[in-house]
PDB file of C-alpha atoms in Angstrom:
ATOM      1  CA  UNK A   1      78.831 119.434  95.519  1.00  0.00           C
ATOM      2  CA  UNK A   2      81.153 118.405  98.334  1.00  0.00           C
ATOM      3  CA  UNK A   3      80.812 114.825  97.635  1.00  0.00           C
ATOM      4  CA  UNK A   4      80.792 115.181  93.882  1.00  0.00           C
ATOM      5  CA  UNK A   5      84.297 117.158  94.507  1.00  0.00           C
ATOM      6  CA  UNK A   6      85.575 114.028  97.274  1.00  0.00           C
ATOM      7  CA  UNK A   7      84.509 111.483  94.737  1.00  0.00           C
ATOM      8  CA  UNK A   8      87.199 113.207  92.132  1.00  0.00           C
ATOM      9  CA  UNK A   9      89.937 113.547  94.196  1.00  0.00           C
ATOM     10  CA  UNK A  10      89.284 109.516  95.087  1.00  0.00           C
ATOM     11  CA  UNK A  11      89.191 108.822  91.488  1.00  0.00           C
ATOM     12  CA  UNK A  12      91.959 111.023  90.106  1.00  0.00           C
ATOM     13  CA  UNK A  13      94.098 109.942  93.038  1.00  0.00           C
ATOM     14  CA  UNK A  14      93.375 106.081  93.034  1.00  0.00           C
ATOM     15  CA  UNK A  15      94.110 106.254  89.394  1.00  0.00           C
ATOM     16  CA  UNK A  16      97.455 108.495  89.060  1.00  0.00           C
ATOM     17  CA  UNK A  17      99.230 107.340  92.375  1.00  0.00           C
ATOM     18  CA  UNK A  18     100.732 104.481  90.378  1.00  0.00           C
ATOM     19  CA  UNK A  19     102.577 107.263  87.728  1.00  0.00           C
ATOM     20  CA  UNK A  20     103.060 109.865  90.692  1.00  0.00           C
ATOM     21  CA  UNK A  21     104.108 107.769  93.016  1.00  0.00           C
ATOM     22  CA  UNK A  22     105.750 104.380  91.746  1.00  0.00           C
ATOM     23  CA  UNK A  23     107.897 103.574  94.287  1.00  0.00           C
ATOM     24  CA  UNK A  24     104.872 103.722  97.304  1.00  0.00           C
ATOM     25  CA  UNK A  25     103.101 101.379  95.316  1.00  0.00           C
ATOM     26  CA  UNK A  26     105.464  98.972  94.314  1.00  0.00           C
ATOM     27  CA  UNK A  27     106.081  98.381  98.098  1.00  0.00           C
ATOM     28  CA  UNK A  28     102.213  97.947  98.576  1.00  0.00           C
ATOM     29  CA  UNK A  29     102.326  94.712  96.219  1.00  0.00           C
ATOM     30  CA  UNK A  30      99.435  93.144  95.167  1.00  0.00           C
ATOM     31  CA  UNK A  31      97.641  94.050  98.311  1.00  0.00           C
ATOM     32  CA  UNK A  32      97.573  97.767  97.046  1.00  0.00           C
ATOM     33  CA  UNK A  33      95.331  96.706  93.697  1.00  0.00           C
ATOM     34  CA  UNK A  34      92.751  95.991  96.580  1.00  0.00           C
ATOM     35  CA  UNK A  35      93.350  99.356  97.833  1.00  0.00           C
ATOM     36  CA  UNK A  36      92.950 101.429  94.686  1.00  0.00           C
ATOM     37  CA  UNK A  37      89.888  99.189  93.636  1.00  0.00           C
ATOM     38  CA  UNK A  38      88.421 100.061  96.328  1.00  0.00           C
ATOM     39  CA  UNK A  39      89.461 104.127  96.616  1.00  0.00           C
ATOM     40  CA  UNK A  40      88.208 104.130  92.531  1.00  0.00           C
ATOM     41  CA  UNK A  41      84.648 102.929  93.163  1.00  0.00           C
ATOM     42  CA  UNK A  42      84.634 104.844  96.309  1.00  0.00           C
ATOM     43  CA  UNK A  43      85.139 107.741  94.164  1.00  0.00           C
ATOM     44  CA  UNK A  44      83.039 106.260  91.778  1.00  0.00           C
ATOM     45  CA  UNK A  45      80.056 105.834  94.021  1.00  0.00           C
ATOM     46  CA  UNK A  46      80.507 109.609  95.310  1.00  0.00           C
ATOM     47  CA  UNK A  47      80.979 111.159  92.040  1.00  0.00           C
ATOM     48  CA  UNK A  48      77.319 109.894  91.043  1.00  0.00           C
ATOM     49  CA  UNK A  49      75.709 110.544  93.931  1.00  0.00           C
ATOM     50  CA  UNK A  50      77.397 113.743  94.453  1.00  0.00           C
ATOM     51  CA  UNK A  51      76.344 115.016  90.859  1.00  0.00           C
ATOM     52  CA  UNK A  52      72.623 113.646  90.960  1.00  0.00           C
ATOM     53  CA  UNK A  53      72.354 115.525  94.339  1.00  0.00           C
ATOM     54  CA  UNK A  54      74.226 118.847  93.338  1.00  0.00           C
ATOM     55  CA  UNK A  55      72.084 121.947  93.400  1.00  0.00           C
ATOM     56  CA  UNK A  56      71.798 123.271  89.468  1.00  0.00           C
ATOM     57  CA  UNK A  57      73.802 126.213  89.434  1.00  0.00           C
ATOM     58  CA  UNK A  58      73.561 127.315  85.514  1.00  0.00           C
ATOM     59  CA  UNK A  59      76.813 128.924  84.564  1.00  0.00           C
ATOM     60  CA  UNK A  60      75.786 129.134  80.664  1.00  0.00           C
ATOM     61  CA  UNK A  61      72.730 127.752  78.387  1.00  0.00           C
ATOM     62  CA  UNK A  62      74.231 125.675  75.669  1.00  0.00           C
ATOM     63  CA  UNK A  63      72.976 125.790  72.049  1.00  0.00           C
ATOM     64  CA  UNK A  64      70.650 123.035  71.037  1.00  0.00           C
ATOM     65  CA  UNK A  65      72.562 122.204  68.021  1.00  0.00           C
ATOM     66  CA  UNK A  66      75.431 120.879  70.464  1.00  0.00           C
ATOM     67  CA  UNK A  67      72.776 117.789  71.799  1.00  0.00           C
ATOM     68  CA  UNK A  68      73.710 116.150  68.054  1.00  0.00           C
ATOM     69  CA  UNK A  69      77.050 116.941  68.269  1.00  0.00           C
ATOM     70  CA  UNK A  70      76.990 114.826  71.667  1.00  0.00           C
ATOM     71  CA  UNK A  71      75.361 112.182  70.231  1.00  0.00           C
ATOM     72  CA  UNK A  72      77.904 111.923  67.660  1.00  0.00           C
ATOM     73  CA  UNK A  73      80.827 111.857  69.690  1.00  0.00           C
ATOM     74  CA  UNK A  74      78.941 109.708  72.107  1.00  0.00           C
ATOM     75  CA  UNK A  75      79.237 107.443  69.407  1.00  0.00           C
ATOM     76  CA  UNK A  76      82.649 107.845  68.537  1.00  0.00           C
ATOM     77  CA  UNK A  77      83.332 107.561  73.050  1.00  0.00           C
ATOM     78  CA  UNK A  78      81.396 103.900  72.803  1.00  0.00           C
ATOM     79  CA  UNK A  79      83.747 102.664  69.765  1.00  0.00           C
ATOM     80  CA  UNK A  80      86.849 103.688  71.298  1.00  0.00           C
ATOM     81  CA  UNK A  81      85.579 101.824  74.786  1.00  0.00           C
ATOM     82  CA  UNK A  82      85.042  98.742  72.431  1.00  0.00           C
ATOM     83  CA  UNK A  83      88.290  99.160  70.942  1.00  0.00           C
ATOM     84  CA  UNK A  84      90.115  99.210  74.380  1.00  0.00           C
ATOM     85  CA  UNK A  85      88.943  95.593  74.333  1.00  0.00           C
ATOM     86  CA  UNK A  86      88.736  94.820  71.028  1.00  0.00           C
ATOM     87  CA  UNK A  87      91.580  92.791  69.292  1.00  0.00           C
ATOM     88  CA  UNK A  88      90.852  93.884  65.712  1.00  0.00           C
ATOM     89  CA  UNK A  89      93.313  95.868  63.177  1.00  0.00           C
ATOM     90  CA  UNK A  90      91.969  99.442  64.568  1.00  0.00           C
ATOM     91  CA  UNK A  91      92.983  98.335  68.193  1.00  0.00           C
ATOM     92  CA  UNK A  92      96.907  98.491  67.000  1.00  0.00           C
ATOM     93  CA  UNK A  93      96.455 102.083  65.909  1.00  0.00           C
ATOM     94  CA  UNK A  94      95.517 103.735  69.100  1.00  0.00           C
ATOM     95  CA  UNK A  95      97.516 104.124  71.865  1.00  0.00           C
ATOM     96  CA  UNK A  96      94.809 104.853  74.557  1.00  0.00           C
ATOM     97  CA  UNK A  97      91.650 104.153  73.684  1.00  0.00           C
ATOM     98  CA  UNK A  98      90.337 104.292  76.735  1.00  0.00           C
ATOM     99  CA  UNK A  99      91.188 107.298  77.885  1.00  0.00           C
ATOM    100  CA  UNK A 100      90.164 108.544  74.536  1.00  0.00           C
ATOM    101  CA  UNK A 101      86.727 107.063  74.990  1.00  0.00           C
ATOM    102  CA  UNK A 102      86.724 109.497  78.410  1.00  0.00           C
ATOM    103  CA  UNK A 103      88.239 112.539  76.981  1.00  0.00           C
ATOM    104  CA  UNK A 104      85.954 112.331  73.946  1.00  0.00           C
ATOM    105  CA  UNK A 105      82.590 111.460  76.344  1.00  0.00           C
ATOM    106  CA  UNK A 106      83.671 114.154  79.244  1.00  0.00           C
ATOM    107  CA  UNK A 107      84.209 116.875  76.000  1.00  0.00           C
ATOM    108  CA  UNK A 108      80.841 115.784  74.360  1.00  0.00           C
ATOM    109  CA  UNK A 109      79.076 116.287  77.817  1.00  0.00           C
ATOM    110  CA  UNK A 110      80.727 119.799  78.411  1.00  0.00           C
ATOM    111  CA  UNK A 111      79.149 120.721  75.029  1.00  0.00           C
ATOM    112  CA  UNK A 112      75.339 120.209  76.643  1.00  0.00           C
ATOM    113  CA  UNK A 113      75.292 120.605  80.208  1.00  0.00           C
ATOM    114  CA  UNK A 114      76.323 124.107  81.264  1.00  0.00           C
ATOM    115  CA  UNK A 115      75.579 123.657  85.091  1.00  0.00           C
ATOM    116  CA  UNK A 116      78.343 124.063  87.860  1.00  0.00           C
ATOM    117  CA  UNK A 117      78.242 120.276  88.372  1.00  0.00           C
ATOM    118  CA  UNK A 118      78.402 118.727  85.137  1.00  0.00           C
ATOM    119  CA  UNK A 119      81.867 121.631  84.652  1.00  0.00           C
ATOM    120  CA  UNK A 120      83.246 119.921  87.595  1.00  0.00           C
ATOM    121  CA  UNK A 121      82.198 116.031  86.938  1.00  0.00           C
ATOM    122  CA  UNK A 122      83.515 116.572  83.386  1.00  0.00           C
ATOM    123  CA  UNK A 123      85.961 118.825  83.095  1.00  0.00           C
ATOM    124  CA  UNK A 124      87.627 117.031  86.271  1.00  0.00           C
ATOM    125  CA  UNK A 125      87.389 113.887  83.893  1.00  0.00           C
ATOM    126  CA  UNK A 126      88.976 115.335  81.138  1.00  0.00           C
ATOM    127  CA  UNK A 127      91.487 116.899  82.653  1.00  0.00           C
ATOM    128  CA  UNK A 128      92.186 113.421  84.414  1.00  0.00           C
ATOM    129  CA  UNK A 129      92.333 111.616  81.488  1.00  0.00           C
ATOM    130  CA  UNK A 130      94.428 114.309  79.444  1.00  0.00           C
ATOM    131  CA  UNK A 131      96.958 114.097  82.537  1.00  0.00           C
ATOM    132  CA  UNK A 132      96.729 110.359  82.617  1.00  0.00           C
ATOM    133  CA  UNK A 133      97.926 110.153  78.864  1.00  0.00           C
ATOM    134  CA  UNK A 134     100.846 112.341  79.380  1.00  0.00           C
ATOM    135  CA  UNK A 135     101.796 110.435  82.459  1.00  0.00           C
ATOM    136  CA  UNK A 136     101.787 107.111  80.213  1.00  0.00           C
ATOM    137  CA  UNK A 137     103.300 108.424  77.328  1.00  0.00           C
ATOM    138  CA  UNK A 138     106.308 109.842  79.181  1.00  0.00           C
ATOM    139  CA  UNK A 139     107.058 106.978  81.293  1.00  0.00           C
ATOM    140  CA  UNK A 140     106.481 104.195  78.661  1.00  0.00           C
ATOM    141  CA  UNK A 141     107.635 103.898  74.768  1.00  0.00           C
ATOM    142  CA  UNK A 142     104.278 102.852  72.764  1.00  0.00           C
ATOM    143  CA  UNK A 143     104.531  99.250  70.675  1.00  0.00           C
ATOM    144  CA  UNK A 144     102.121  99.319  68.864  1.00  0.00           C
ATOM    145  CA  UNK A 145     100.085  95.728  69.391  1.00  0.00           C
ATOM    146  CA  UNK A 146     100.122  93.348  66.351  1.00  0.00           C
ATOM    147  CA  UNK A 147      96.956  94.071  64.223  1.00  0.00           C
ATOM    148  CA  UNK A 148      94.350  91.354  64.267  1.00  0.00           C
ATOM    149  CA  UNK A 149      91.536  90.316  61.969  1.00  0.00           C
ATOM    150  CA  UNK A 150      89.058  92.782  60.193  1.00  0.00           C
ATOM    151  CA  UNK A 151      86.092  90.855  61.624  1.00  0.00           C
ATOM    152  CA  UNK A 152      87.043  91.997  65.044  1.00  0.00           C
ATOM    153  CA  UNK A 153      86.900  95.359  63.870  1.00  0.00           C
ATOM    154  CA  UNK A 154      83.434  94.680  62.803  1.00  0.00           C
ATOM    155  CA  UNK A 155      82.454  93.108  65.975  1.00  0.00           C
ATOM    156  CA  UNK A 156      83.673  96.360  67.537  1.00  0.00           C
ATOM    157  CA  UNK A 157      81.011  98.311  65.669  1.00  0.00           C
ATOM    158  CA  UNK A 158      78.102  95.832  66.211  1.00  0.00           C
ATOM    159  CA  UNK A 159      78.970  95.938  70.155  1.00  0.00           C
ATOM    160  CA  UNK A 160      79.286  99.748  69.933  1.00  0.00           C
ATOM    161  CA  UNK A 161      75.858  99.999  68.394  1.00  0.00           C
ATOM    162  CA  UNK A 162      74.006  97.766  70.894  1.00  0.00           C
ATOM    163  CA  UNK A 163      75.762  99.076  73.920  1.00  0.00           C
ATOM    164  CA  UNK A 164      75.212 103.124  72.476  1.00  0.00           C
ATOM    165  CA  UNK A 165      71.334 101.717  72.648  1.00  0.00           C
ATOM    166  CA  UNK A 166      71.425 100.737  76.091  1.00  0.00           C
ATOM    167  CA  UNK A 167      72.863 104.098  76.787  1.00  0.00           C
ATOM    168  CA  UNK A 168      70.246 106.079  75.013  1.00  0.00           C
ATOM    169  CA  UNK A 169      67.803 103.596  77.060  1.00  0.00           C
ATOM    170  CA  UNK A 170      69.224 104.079  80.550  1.00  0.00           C
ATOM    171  CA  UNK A 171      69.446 107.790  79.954  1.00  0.00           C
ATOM    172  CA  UNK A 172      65.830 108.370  78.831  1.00  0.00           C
ATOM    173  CA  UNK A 173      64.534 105.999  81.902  1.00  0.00           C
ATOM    174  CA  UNK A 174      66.270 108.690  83.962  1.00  0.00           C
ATOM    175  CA  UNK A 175      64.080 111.147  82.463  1.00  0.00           C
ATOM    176  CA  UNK A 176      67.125 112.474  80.197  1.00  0.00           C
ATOM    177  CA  UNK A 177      66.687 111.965  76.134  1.00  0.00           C
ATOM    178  CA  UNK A 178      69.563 112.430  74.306  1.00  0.00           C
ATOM    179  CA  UNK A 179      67.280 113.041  71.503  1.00  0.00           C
ATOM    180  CA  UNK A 180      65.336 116.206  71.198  1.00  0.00           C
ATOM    181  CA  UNK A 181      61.746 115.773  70.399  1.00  0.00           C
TER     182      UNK A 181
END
C-alpha cells in the first residue's frame, strides 16, 4: 500500500505544482516539463504496481447491479477521453474533458471495487481531478473553442467504441471481466 500511496502523492503533486505553485515553476523553464514528466510516470509506474501488489483489505461488498453501471460510465469516461482530443462540435461544449473522463472512470470504479486499495487509487483520483478543475477554473476564464464539424463528433464515437474494446480486452486478459457471466 505504501507504494500505491507514494505513487499518488507523485502524481497529484507533479500535476498541481503548476496551479499551487506558479511562480517555482515558471523559474524552472522548460527544463521543469522534463521534471514533472518524469515525477508523473514515476507516480504512474508506482500507483500500478502499488495497487496490483496491495493486500485485499475488503472494506464493503458492492452490489452486482453496480458492474453495469460501470460499464456504462466506462463508456461515457472513453468518449470524454476522445473528446479531449477530438475537434468536433461536442469538444466546444466541455470545459475539461479530461478530467471528466477521470472523475467519471475513478467514480465508476468506486461503484465495484470495495477493497482498501481501489478507495485509495480512486478516490485519490477523483479527488485529484475534482481539485484540479477548481484550480483551472479559478485561475483561468473558459473560451469556449470554436465548434468544428459533426463528422468529428462521429469519429469521436467510432474511436470510443474501438478503444472501450481494447479495454474490455486488456481487462479480461488480466483475469478481470467487466462483464458478468
Amino acid at each position: 500500500m505504501f507504494y500505491l500511496a507514494l505513487g499518488l502523492i507523485l502524481w497529484i503533486g507533479s500535476h498541481l505544482f503548476k496551479r499551487l505553485a506558479p511562480a517555482a515553476r515558471a523559474k524552472m523553464g522548460n527544463g521543469g516539463k522534463g521534471l514533472v514528466t518524469a515525477l508523473s510516470l514515476a507516480g504512474l509506474a508506482l500507483m500500478i504496481w502499488g495497487y496490483r501488489s496491495a493486500e485485499v483489505v475488503n472494506l464493503w461488498t458492492p452490489p452486482s447491479w453496480t458492474t453495469h453501471l460501470n460499464n456504462l460510465l466506462m463508456l461515457l469516461s472513453v468518449f470524454l477521453f476522445a473528446l479531449s482530443h477530438s475537434k468536433g462540435r461536442l469538444r466546444a461544449r466541455v470545459r475539461h474533458p479530461m478530467l471528466g473522463a477521470v472523475k467519471v472512470w475513478a467514480f465508476a470504479h468506486l461503484l465495484v471495487n470495495g477493497d482498501l486499495a481501489s478507495v485509495l487509487l480512486f478516490g485519490g483520483m477523483l479527488v485529484w481531478a475534482v481539485v484540479s478543475v477548481i484550480l483551472i477554473n479559478r485561475a483561468e476564464p473558459w473560451v469556449p473553442k470554436t465548434p468544428g464539424e459533426p463528422k468529428r463528433d462521429v469519429m469521436a464515437v467510432v474511436i470510443t467504441l474501438v478503444v472501450y474494446g481494447v479495454i474490455v480486452g486488456i481487462h479480461s486478459a488480466l483475469g478481470v471481466s467487466p462483464f458478468p457471466g
